[in-house]
PDB file of C-alpha atoms in Angstrom:
ATOM      1  CA  UNK A  79      13.715  -2.076  -8.547  1.00 78.00           C
ATOM      2  CA  UNK A  80      16.111   0.167  -6.654  1.00 93.00           C
ATOM      3  CA  UNK A  81      16.186   3.211  -4.395  1.00 97.00           C
ATOM      4  CA  UNK A  82      18.537   5.985  -5.457  1.00 96.00           C
ATOM      5  CA  UNK A  83      19.491   8.773  -3.039  1.00 96.00           C
ATOM      6  CA  UNK A  84      20.584  12.178  -4.304  1.00 94.00           C
ATOM      7  CA  UNK A  85      21.340  14.994  -1.845  1.00 93.00           C
ATOM      8  CA  UNK A  86      19.230  13.267   0.792  1.00 92.00           C
ATOM      9  CA  UNK A  87      16.210  12.805  -1.494  1.00 96.00           C
ATOM     10  CA  UNK A  88      15.238   9.202  -2.239  1.00 98.00           C
ATOM     11  CA  UNK A  89      13.782   7.952  -5.524  1.00 98.00           C
ATOM     12  CA  UNK A  90      12.353   4.506  -6.140  1.00 98.00           C
ATOM     13  CA  UNK A  91      13.046   3.378  -9.694  1.00 97.00           C
ATOM     14  CA  UNK A  92      10.406   0.922 -10.897  1.00 96.00           C
ATOM     15  CA  UNK A  93      10.244  -0.920 -14.195  1.00 94.00           C
ATOM     16  CA  UNK A  94       8.271   1.735 -16.081  1.00 94.00           C
ATOM     17  CA  UNK A  95       7.925   4.520 -13.497  1.00 97.00           C
ATOM     18  CA  UNK A  96       9.685   6.287 -10.638  1.00 98.00           C
ATOM     19  CA  UNK A  97       8.599   7.782  -7.302  1.00 98.00           C
ATOM     20  CA  UNK A  98      10.515  10.487  -5.466  1.00 98.00           C
ATOM     21  CA  UNK A  99       9.878  10.907  -1.740  1.00 98.00           C
ATOM     22  CA  UNK A 100      10.137  14.693  -1.488  1.00 97.00           C
ATOM     23  CA  UNK A 101       9.183  14.977   2.207  1.00 97.00           C
ATOM     24  CA  UNK A 102       9.114  12.714   5.262  1.00 98.00           C
ATOM     25  CA  UNK A 103       8.098  14.759   8.287  1.00 97.00           C
ATOM     26  CA  UNK A 104       9.487  12.763  11.234  1.00 98.00           C
ATOM     27  CA  UNK A 105      12.428  10.550  10.212  1.00 97.00           C
ATOM     28  CA  UNK A 106      13.798  10.214  13.750  1.00 98.00           C
ATOM     29  CA  UNK A 107      10.327   9.640  15.256  1.00 98.00           C
ATOM     30  CA  UNK A 108      10.886  12.445  17.775  1.00 98.00           C
ATOM     31  CA  UNK A 109       7.650  14.314  17.157  1.00 97.00           C
ATOM     32  CA  UNK A 110       5.693  11.080  17.345  1.00 97.00           C
ATOM     33  CA  UNK A 111       7.489  10.288  20.609  1.00 97.00           C
ATOM     34  CA  UNK A 112       6.518  13.662  22.099  1.00 97.00           C
ATOM     35  CA  UNK A 113       2.887  13.347  21.041  1.00 96.00           C
ATOM     36  CA  UNK A 114       2.711   9.762  22.276  1.00 96.00           C
ATOM     37  CA  UNK A 115       3.990  10.903  25.670  1.00 96.00           C
ATOM     38  CA  UNK A 116       1.406  13.694  25.809  1.00 94.00           C
ATOM     39  CA  UNK A 117      -1.362  11.290  24.823  1.00 92.00           C
ATOM     40  CA  UNK A 118      -0.452   8.806  27.573  1.00 91.00           C
ATOM     41  CA  UNK A 119       0.518  11.404  30.195  1.00 94.00           C
ATOM     42  CA  UNK A 120       4.180  10.400  30.296  1.00 94.00           C
ATOM     43  CA  UNK A 121       7.162  12.661  30.954  1.00 94.00           C
ATOM     44  CA  UNK A 122       9.838  10.970  28.849  1.00 96.00           C
ATOM     45  CA  UNK A 123       8.957  12.756  25.615  1.00 97.00           C
ATOM     46  CA  UNK A 124      11.988  11.371  23.778  1.00 96.00           C
ATOM     47  CA  UNK A 125      10.959   7.715  24.075  1.00 98.00           C
ATOM     48  CA  UNK A 126      10.815   6.814  20.371  1.00 97.00           C
ATOM     49  CA  UNK A 127       9.626   3.266  21.119  1.00 97.00           C
ATOM     50  CA  UNK A 128       6.327   4.489  22.584  1.00 97.00           C
ATOM     51  CA  UNK A 129       4.650   5.205  19.204  1.00 97.00           C
ATOM     52  CA  UNK A 130       5.298   1.577  18.249  1.00 97.00           C
ATOM     53  CA  UNK A 131       3.598   0.478  21.471  1.00 95.00           C
ATOM     54  CA  UNK A 132       0.547   2.571  20.621  1.00 94.00           C
ATOM     55  CA  UNK A 133       0.126   0.578  17.414  1.00 94.00           C
ATOM     56  CA  UNK A 134       0.806  -2.801  19.052  1.00 93.00           C
ATOM     57  CA  UNK A 135      -1.536  -2.215  22.007  1.00 90.00           C
ATOM     58  CA  UNK A 136      -4.414  -0.951  19.905  1.00 85.00           C
ATOM     59  CA  UNK A 137      -4.508   2.558  21.333  1.00 83.00           C
ATOM     60  CA  UNK A 138      -6.121   5.282  19.242  1.00 79.00           C
ATOM     61  CA  UNK A 139      -3.393   5.977  16.633  1.00 88.00           C
ATOM     62  CA  UNK A 140      -4.351   9.623  16.138  1.00 90.00           C
ATOM     63  CA  UNK A 141      -0.774  10.850  16.622  1.00 94.00           C
ATOM     64  CA  UNK A 142       0.174   9.364  13.250  1.00 96.00           C
ATOM     65  CA  UNK A 143      -2.322  11.583  11.457  1.00 94.00           C
ATOM     66  CA  UNK A 144      -0.099  14.591  12.124  1.00 93.00           C
ATOM     67  CA  UNK A 145       2.941  13.251  10.254  1.00 96.00           C
ATOM     68  CA  UNK A 146       3.141  13.202   6.463  1.00 96.00           C
ATOM     69  CA  UNK A 147       4.976  11.733   3.513  1.00 97.00           C
ATOM     70  CA  UNK A 148       4.964  13.476   0.158  1.00 96.00           C
ATOM     71  CA  UNK A 149       5.540  11.537  -3.055  1.00 97.00           C
ATOM     72  CA  UNK A 150       6.209  12.752  -6.574  1.00 97.00           C
ATOM     73  CA  UNK A 151       5.084  10.221  -9.194  1.00 97.00           C
ATOM     74  CA  UNK A 152       6.654  10.035 -12.655  1.00 96.00           C
ATOM     75  CA  UNK A 153       5.377   7.997 -15.636  1.00 96.00           C
ATOM     76  CA  UNK A 154       2.551   6.489 -13.600  1.00 96.00           C
ATOM     77  CA  UNK A 155      -0.626   5.491 -15.443  1.00 95.00           C
ATOM     78  CA  UNK A 156      -4.048   7.084 -15.128  1.00 93.00           C
ATOM     79  CA  UNK A 157      -5.340   3.812 -13.702  1.00 93.00           C
ATOM     80  CA  UNK A 158      -2.955   3.991 -10.731  1.00 95.00           C
ATOM     81  CA  UNK A 159      -3.652   7.694 -10.250  1.00 93.00           C
ATOM     82  CA  UNK A 160      -7.368   6.908  -9.969  1.00 92.00           C
ATOM     83  CA  UNK A 161      -6.691   4.274  -7.323  1.00 93.00           C
ATOM     84  CA  UNK A 162      -4.582   6.652  -5.239  1.00 93.00           C
ATOM     85  CA  UNK A 163      -6.939   9.613  -5.499  1.00 89.00           C
ATOM     86  CA  UNK A 164      -9.762   7.617  -3.875  1.00 87.00           C
ATOM     87  CA  UNK A 165      -8.206   8.089  -0.430  1.00 86.00           C
ATOM     88  CA  UNK A 166     -10.149  11.072   0.833  1.00 67.00           C
ATOM     89  CA  UNK A 167      -7.960  11.358   3.940  1.00 69.00           C
ATOM     90  CA  UNK A 168      -4.903  12.113   1.858  1.00 69.00           C
ATOM     91  CA  UNK A 169      -3.477  15.541   2.694  1.00 74.00           C
ATOM     92  CA  UNK A 170      -2.765  16.971  -0.733  1.00 74.00           C
ATOM     93  CA  UNK A 171      -3.010  16.327  -4.448  1.00 79.00           C
ATOM     94  CA  UNK A 172      -1.107  18.304  -7.071  1.00 83.00           C
ATOM     95  CA  UNK A 173      -1.661  17.188 -10.663  1.00 83.00           C
ATOM     96  CA  UNK A 174      -1.660  18.974 -13.992  1.00 79.00           C
ATOM     97  CA  UNK A 175      -3.844  16.208 -15.364  1.00 77.00           C
ATOM     98  CA  UNK A 176      -4.936  16.078 -18.979  1.00 80.00           C
ATOM     99  CA  UNK A 177      -6.848  19.322 -19.070  1.00 77.00           C
ATOM    100  CA  UNK A 178      -3.811  21.508 -19.657  1.00 79.00           C
ATOM    101  CA  UNK A 179      -1.217  18.789 -20.312  1.00 89.00           C
ATOM    102  CA  UNK A 180      -1.099  15.809 -22.642  1.00 94.00           C
ATOM    103  CA  UNK A 181       0.104  12.219 -22.343  1.00 94.00           C
ATOM    104  CA  UNK A 182       2.736  10.834 -24.696  1.00 93.00           C
ATOM    105  CA  UNK A 183       3.075   7.175 -23.748  1.00 95.00           C
ATOM    106  CA  UNK A 184       1.302   4.296 -22.022  1.00 96.00           C
ATOM    107  CA  UNK A 185       2.088   1.260 -19.914  1.00 95.00           C
ATOM    108  CA  UNK A 186       0.598  -2.217 -20.229  1.00 94.00           C
ATOM    109  CA  UNK A 187      -1.257  -3.887 -17.338  1.00 92.00           C
ATOM    110  CA  UNK A 188       0.859  -5.933 -14.933  1.00 91.00           C
ATOM    111  CA  UNK A 189      -1.929  -8.449 -14.437  1.00 90.00           C
ATOM    112  CA  UNK A 190      -1.930 -11.776 -16.294  1.00 89.00           C
ATOM    113  CA  UNK A 191      -2.361 -11.169 -20.027  1.00 91.00           C
ATOM    114  CA  UNK A 192      -3.777 -13.858 -22.313  1.00 94.00           C
ATOM    115  CA  UNK A 193      -2.413 -12.178 -25.438  1.00 96.00           C
ATOM    116  CA  UNK A 194       0.107  -9.457 -24.671  1.00 95.00           C
ATOM    117  CA  UNK A 195       0.586  -8.569 -28.321  1.00 96.00           C
ATOM    118  CA  UNK A 196      -3.134  -7.993 -28.857  1.00 97.00           C
ATOM    119  CA  UNK A 197      -3.467  -5.941 -25.663  1.00 96.00           C
ATOM    120  CA  UNK A 198      -0.500  -3.832 -26.710  1.00 96.00           C
ATOM    121  CA  UNK A 199      -2.013  -3.311 -30.159  1.00 97.00           C
ATOM    122  CA  UNK A 200      -5.434  -2.250 -28.897  1.00 96.00           C
ATOM    123  CA  UNK A 201      -4.074   0.126 -26.259  1.00 96.00           C
ATOM    124  CA  UNK A 202      -1.718   1.617 -28.853  1.00 97.00           C
ATOM    125  CA  UNK A 203      -4.691   2.163 -31.181  1.00 97.00           C
ATOM    126  CA  UNK A 204      -6.535   4.034 -28.423  1.00 96.00           C
ATOM    127  CA  UNK A 205      -3.453   6.139 -27.850  1.00 97.00           C
ATOM    128  CA  UNK A 206      -3.273   6.955 -31.556  1.00 97.00           C
ATOM    129  CA  UNK A 207      -6.932   8.015 -31.572  1.00 97.00           C
ATOM    130  CA  UNK A 208      -6.202  10.346 -28.672  1.00 96.00           C
ATOM    131  CA  UNK A 209      -3.149  11.824 -30.414  1.00 96.00           C
ATOM    132  CA  UNK A 210      -5.098  12.224 -33.653  1.00 97.00           C
ATOM    133  CA  UNK A 211      -7.726  14.333 -31.931  1.00 97.00           C
ATOM    134  CA  UNK A 212      -4.954  16.541 -30.546  1.00 95.00           C
ATOM    135  CA  UNK A 213      -3.381  16.895 -33.985  1.00 96.00           C
ATOM    136  CA  UNK A 214      -6.753  17.924 -35.402  1.00 97.00           C
ATOM    137  CA  UNK A 215      -6.859  20.827 -33.002  1.00 95.00           C
ATOM    138  CA  UNK A 216      -9.094  19.453 -30.275  1.00 95.00           C
ATOM    139  CA  UNK A 217      -8.273  20.716 -26.805  1.00 94.00           C
ATOM    140  CA  UNK A 218      -6.554  18.339 -24.346  1.00 93.00           C
ATOM    141  CA  UNK A 219      -9.721  18.135 -22.257  1.00 91.00           C
ATOM    142  CA  UNK A 220     -11.722  17.022 -25.318  1.00 94.00           C
ATOM    143  CA  UNK A 221      -9.072  14.653 -26.676  1.00 95.00           C
ATOM    144  CA  UNK A 222      -8.676  12.900 -23.336  1.00 93.00           C
ATOM    145  CA  UNK A 223     -12.110  11.315 -23.898  1.00 94.00           C
ATOM    146  CA  UNK A 224     -10.310   8.928 -26.270  1.00 96.00           C
ATOM    147  CA  UNK A 225      -7.213   8.503 -24.097  1.00 95.00           C
ATOM    148  CA  UNK A 226      -6.656   4.967 -22.743  1.00 95.00           C
ATOM    149  CA  UNK A 227      -6.648   4.464 -18.974  1.00 94.00           C
ATOM    150  CA  UNK A 228      -3.156   2.999 -19.435  1.00 95.00           C
ATOM    151  CA  UNK A 229      -1.775   6.378 -20.541  1.00 96.00           C
ATOM    152  CA  UNK A 230       1.074   7.727 -18.438  1.00 96.00           C
ATOM    153  CA  UNK A 231       0.234  10.980 -16.681  1.00 94.00           C
ATOM    154  CA  UNK A 232       2.553  13.902 -16.313  1.00 93.00           C
ATOM    155  CA  UNK A 233       4.309  14.185 -12.950  1.00 94.00           C
ATOM    156  CA  UNK A 234       1.872  14.496 -10.050  1.00 93.00           C
ATOM    157  CA  UNK A 235       2.231  14.785  -6.284  1.00 94.00           C
ATOM    158  CA  UNK A 236       0.293  13.154  -3.440  1.00 94.00           C
ATOM    159  CA  UNK A 237       0.825  13.767   0.257  1.00 95.00           C
ATOM    160  CA  UNK A 238      -0.443  11.172   2.735  1.00 95.00           C
ATOM    161  CA  UNK A 239      -0.363  11.140   6.522  1.00 95.00           C
ATOM    162  CA  UNK A 240       1.219   8.145   8.245  1.00 96.00           C
ATOM    163  CA  UNK A 241      -2.126   6.790   9.450  1.00 95.00           C
ATOM    164  CA  UNK A 242      -3.695   6.757   5.990  1.00 95.00           C
ATOM    165  CA  UNK A 243      -0.641   4.979   4.602  1.00 96.00           C
ATOM    166  CA  UNK A 244      -0.596   2.316   7.318  1.00 95.00           C
ATOM    167  CA  UNK A 245      -4.331   1.747   7.736  1.00 93.00           C
ATOM    168  CA  UNK A 246      -5.535   2.199   4.166  1.00 94.00           C
ATOM    169  CA  UNK A 247      -3.108   2.660   1.268  1.00 96.00           C
ATOM    170  CA  UNK A 248      -0.622  -0.094   2.110  1.00 97.00           C
ATOM    171  CA  UNK A 249      -3.278  -2.340   3.651  1.00 95.00           C
ATOM    172  CA  UNK A 250      -5.646  -2.241   0.677  1.00 94.00           C
ATOM    173  CA  UNK A 251      -3.132  -2.094  -2.165  1.00 95.00           C
ATOM    174  CA  UNK A 252      -0.284  -4.429  -1.146  1.00 96.00           C
ATOM    175  CA  UNK A 253      -1.109  -6.246   2.112  1.00 95.00           C
ATOM    176  CA  UNK A 254      -4.506  -7.550   1.021  1.00 92.00           C
ATOM    177  CA  UNK A 255      -5.063  -9.547  -2.160  1.00 89.00           C
ATOM    178  CA  UNK A 256      -6.942  -8.171  -5.123  1.00 88.00           C
ATOM    179  CA  UNK A 257      -5.334  -4.867  -6.099  1.00 91.00           C
ATOM    180  CA  UNK A 258      -4.523  -4.411  -9.775  1.00 92.00           C
ATOM    181  CA  UNK A 259      -0.965  -5.126 -10.858  1.00 94.00           C
ATOM    182  CA  UNK A 260       0.318  -1.656 -11.752  1.00 96.00           C
ATOM    183  CA  UNK A 261      -1.152  -0.204  -8.562  1.00 96.00           C
ATOM    184  CA  UNK A 262       0.543  -2.912  -6.506  1.00 96.00           C
ATOM    185  CA  UNK A 263       3.921  -2.073  -8.076  1.00 97.00           C
ATOM    186  CA  UNK A 264       3.582   1.658  -7.442  1.00 98.00           C
ATOM    187  CA  UNK A 265       2.348   1.321  -3.853  1.00 98.00           C
ATOM    188  CA  UNK A 266       5.114  -1.223  -3.187  1.00 98.00           C
ATOM    189  CA  UNK A 267       7.531   1.493  -4.259  1.00 98.00           C
ATOM    190  CA  UNK A 268       5.939   3.907  -1.768  1.00 98.00           C
ATOM    191  CA  UNK A 269       6.324   1.259   0.938  1.00 98.00           C
ATOM    192  CA  UNK A 270       9.988   0.670   0.091  1.00 98.00           C
ATOM    193  CA  UNK A 271      10.670   4.400   0.384  1.00 98.00           C
ATOM    194  CA  UNK A 272       9.098   4.915   3.822  1.00 98.00           C
ATOM    195  CA  UNK A 273      10.479   1.616   5.093  1.00 98.00           C
ATOM    196  CA  UNK A 274      13.987   2.752   4.156  1.00 98.00           C
ATOM    197  CA  UNK A 275      13.593   5.707   6.539  1.00 98.00           C
ATOM    198  CA  UNK A 276      12.049   3.992   9.581  1.00 98.00           C
ATOM    199  CA  UNK A 277      11.831   0.193   9.236  1.00 98.00           C
ATOM    200  CA  UNK A 278      10.788  -0.364  12.865  1.00 98.00           C
ATOM    201  CA  UNK A 279       7.730   1.858  12.542  1.00 98.00           C
ATOM    202  CA  UNK A 280       6.552   0.498   9.214  1.00 98.00           C
ATOM    203  CA  UNK A 281       7.221  -3.112  10.186  1.00 98.00           C
ATOM    204  CA  UNK A 282       4.980  -2.494  13.197  1.00 97.00           C
ATOM    205  CA  UNK A 283       2.237  -1.119  10.969  1.00 96.00           C
ATOM    206  CA  UNK A 284       2.612  -4.205   8.786  1.00 97.00           C
ATOM    207  CA  UNK A 285       2.388  -6.571  11.755  1.00 95.00           C
ATOM    208  CA  UNK A 286      -0.806  -5.024  13.147  1.00 94.00           C
ATOM    209  CA  UNK A 287      -2.572  -3.752  10.028  1.00 93.00           C
ATOM    210  CA  UNK A 288      -1.011  -5.888   7.292  1.00 93.00           C
ATOM    211  CA  UNK A 289      -1.126  -9.488   6.139  1.00 91.00           C
ATOM    212  CA  UNK A 290      -0.664 -11.057   9.627  1.00 91.00           C
ATOM    213  CA  UNK A 291      -3.653  -9.083  10.965  1.00 90.00           C
ATOM    214  CA  UNK A 292      -5.740  -9.925   7.893  1.00 89.00           C
ATOM    215  CA  UNK A 293      -4.950 -13.624   8.289  1.00 89.00           C
ATOM    216  CA  UNK A 294      -5.838 -13.529  11.989  1.00 90.00           C
ATOM    217  CA  UNK A 295      -9.213 -11.981  11.158  1.00 88.00           C
ATOM    218  CA  UNK A 296      -9.752 -14.754   8.602  1.00 89.00           C
ATOM    219  CA  UNK A 297      -8.898 -17.379  11.249  1.00 91.00           C
ATOM    220  CA  UNK A 298     -11.640 -16.048  13.526  1.00 91.00           C
ATOM    221  CA  UNK A 299     -14.146 -15.824  10.655  1.00 91.00           C
ATOM    222  CA  UNK A 300     -13.601 -19.435   9.588  1.00 91.00           C
ATOM    223  CA  UNK A 301     -13.616 -20.811  13.133  1.00 91.00           C
ATOM    224  CA  UNK A 302     -16.960 -19.127  13.782  1.00 91.00           C
ATOM    225  CA  UNK A 303     -18.403 -20.120  10.396  1.00 90.00           C
ATOM    226  CA  UNK A 304     -17.386 -23.772  10.738  1.00 89.00           C
ATOM    227  CA  UNK A 305     -18.239 -23.868  14.466  1.00 93.00           C
ATOM    228  CA  UNK A 306     -14.939 -25.611  15.192  1.00 90.00           C
ATOM    229  CA  UNK A 307     -15.050 -27.546  18.462  1.00 91.00           C
ATOM    230  CA  UNK A 308     -12.019 -27.981  20.705  1.00 91.00           C
ATOM    231  CA  UNK A 309     -11.929 -31.771  20.276  1.00 91.00           C
ATOM    232  CA  UNK A 310     -12.007 -31.496  16.495  1.00 86.00           C
ATOM    233  CA  UNK A 311      -9.230 -28.930  16.591  1.00 89.00           C
ATOM    234  CA  UNK A 312      -7.024 -31.151  18.791  1.00 90.00           C
ATOM    235  CA  UNK A 313      -7.495 -34.087  16.401  1.00 90.00           C
ATOM    236  CA  UNK A 314      -6.571 -31.862  13.454  1.00 88.00           C
ATOM    237  CA  UNK A 315      -3.454 -30.626  15.233  1.00 88.00           C
ATOM    238  CA  UNK A 316      -2.420 -34.170  16.197  1.00 88.00           C
ATOM    239  CA  UNK A 317      -2.827 -35.365  12.596  1.00 87.00           C
ATOM    240  CA  UNK A 318      -0.735 -32.452  11.330  1.00 85.00           C
ATOM    241  CA  UNK A 319       2.056 -33.239  13.807  1.00 83.00           C
ATOM    242  CA  UNK A 320       2.057 -36.943  12.848  1.00 84.00           C
ATOM    243  CA  UNK A 321       1.938 -36.307   9.103  1.00 85.00           C
ATOM    244  CA  UNK A 322       4.556 -33.559   8.936  1.00 85.00           C
ATOM    245  CA  UNK A 323       6.757 -34.100  12.024  1.00 83.00           C
ATOM    246  CA  UNK A 324       7.007 -30.307  12.175  1.00 84.00           C
ATOM    247  CA  UNK A 325       7.068 -28.094  15.239  1.00 84.00           C
ATOM    248  CA  UNK A 326       5.054 -24.935  14.680  1.00 87.00           C
ATOM    249  CA  UNK A 327       3.630 -22.318  17.006  1.00 90.00           C
ATOM    250  CA  UNK A 328      -0.107 -22.211  17.647  1.00 90.00           C
ATOM    251  CA  UNK A 329      -0.343 -18.951  15.689  1.00 88.00           C
ATOM    252  CA  UNK A 330       1.461 -20.474  12.696  1.00 87.00           C
ATOM    253  CA  UNK A 331      -0.806 -23.521  12.761  1.00 90.00           C
ATOM    254  CA  UNK A 332      -4.009 -21.482  12.982  1.00 90.00           C
ATOM    255  CA  UNK A 333      -2.910 -19.290  10.086  1.00 87.00           C
ATOM    256  CA  UNK A 334      -1.915 -22.344   8.056  1.00 87.00           C
ATOM    257  CA  UNK A 335      -5.259 -24.090   8.541  1.00 88.00           C
ATOM    258  CA  UNK A 336      -7.708 -21.201   8.702  1.00 89.00           C
ATOM    259  CA  UNK A 337      -5.862 -18.008   7.725  1.00 83.00           C
ATOM    260  CA  UNK A 338      -5.534 -18.348   3.955  1.00 82.00           C
ATOM    261  CA  UNK A 339      -7.222 -15.414   2.253  1.00 79.00           C
ATOM    262  CA  UNK A 340      -8.483 -14.942  -1.300  1.00 74.00           C
ATOM    263  CA  UNK A 341      -9.123 -11.905  -3.414  1.00 70.00           C
ATOM    264  CA  UNK A 342     -12.749 -10.764  -3.402  1.00 57.00           C
ATOM    265  CA  UNK A 343     -12.347 -10.237  -7.136  1.00 54.00           C
TER     266      UNK A 343
END
């Protein structure tokens, strides 16, 4: 999986798909810096570290709603499209769909397959049924009733604001467990693209909305559920130190013992 840059436009090349980042509204973080200064009543409007502080300190992150990233998706399946379109706070959707256009190929699931050959055969049969209806003169919108969810859609465009990406899309599809395989791969590509522009910003979103934050929430849930007492915790920590001879921070130890998460599925 690689990122290719052509005339300043970046494309993530996945295994069976590609994503082109056609717009990124604030690559130098200057507009975010100005709005962060206005929000906090500060005069240094060019302080590009302040937006990161807003995320870290838990301030209302409204300033990130005004900045956008636009992605163009190529050879992405209907399944992934359906997962992305659920975000009602996305800014824009442009898709020809299968009312006027048709699909020509499909992609297999990226989840664990018990019999890849059989899955491939059955999906291919569905695709052939869809193509047969088209060849018999049925309209694309009628024929799509037989189209498999694994069918690749024609190029479509989604535009998301920074806040939706950080708080919802990345969080739910790659930072928490349970998302379906093809969706994970595509959203990971979106992450790689924005991270290549401003790693400090997106690393901060990850730290405070991603896996570390999810694990910390799980720590609190388990401590409350198990009614862990201080004495019991000290004994557990002492036993860990004796058994492993490792030096870890309190945060690392809490995450190790109580922070492991599982998919709800």
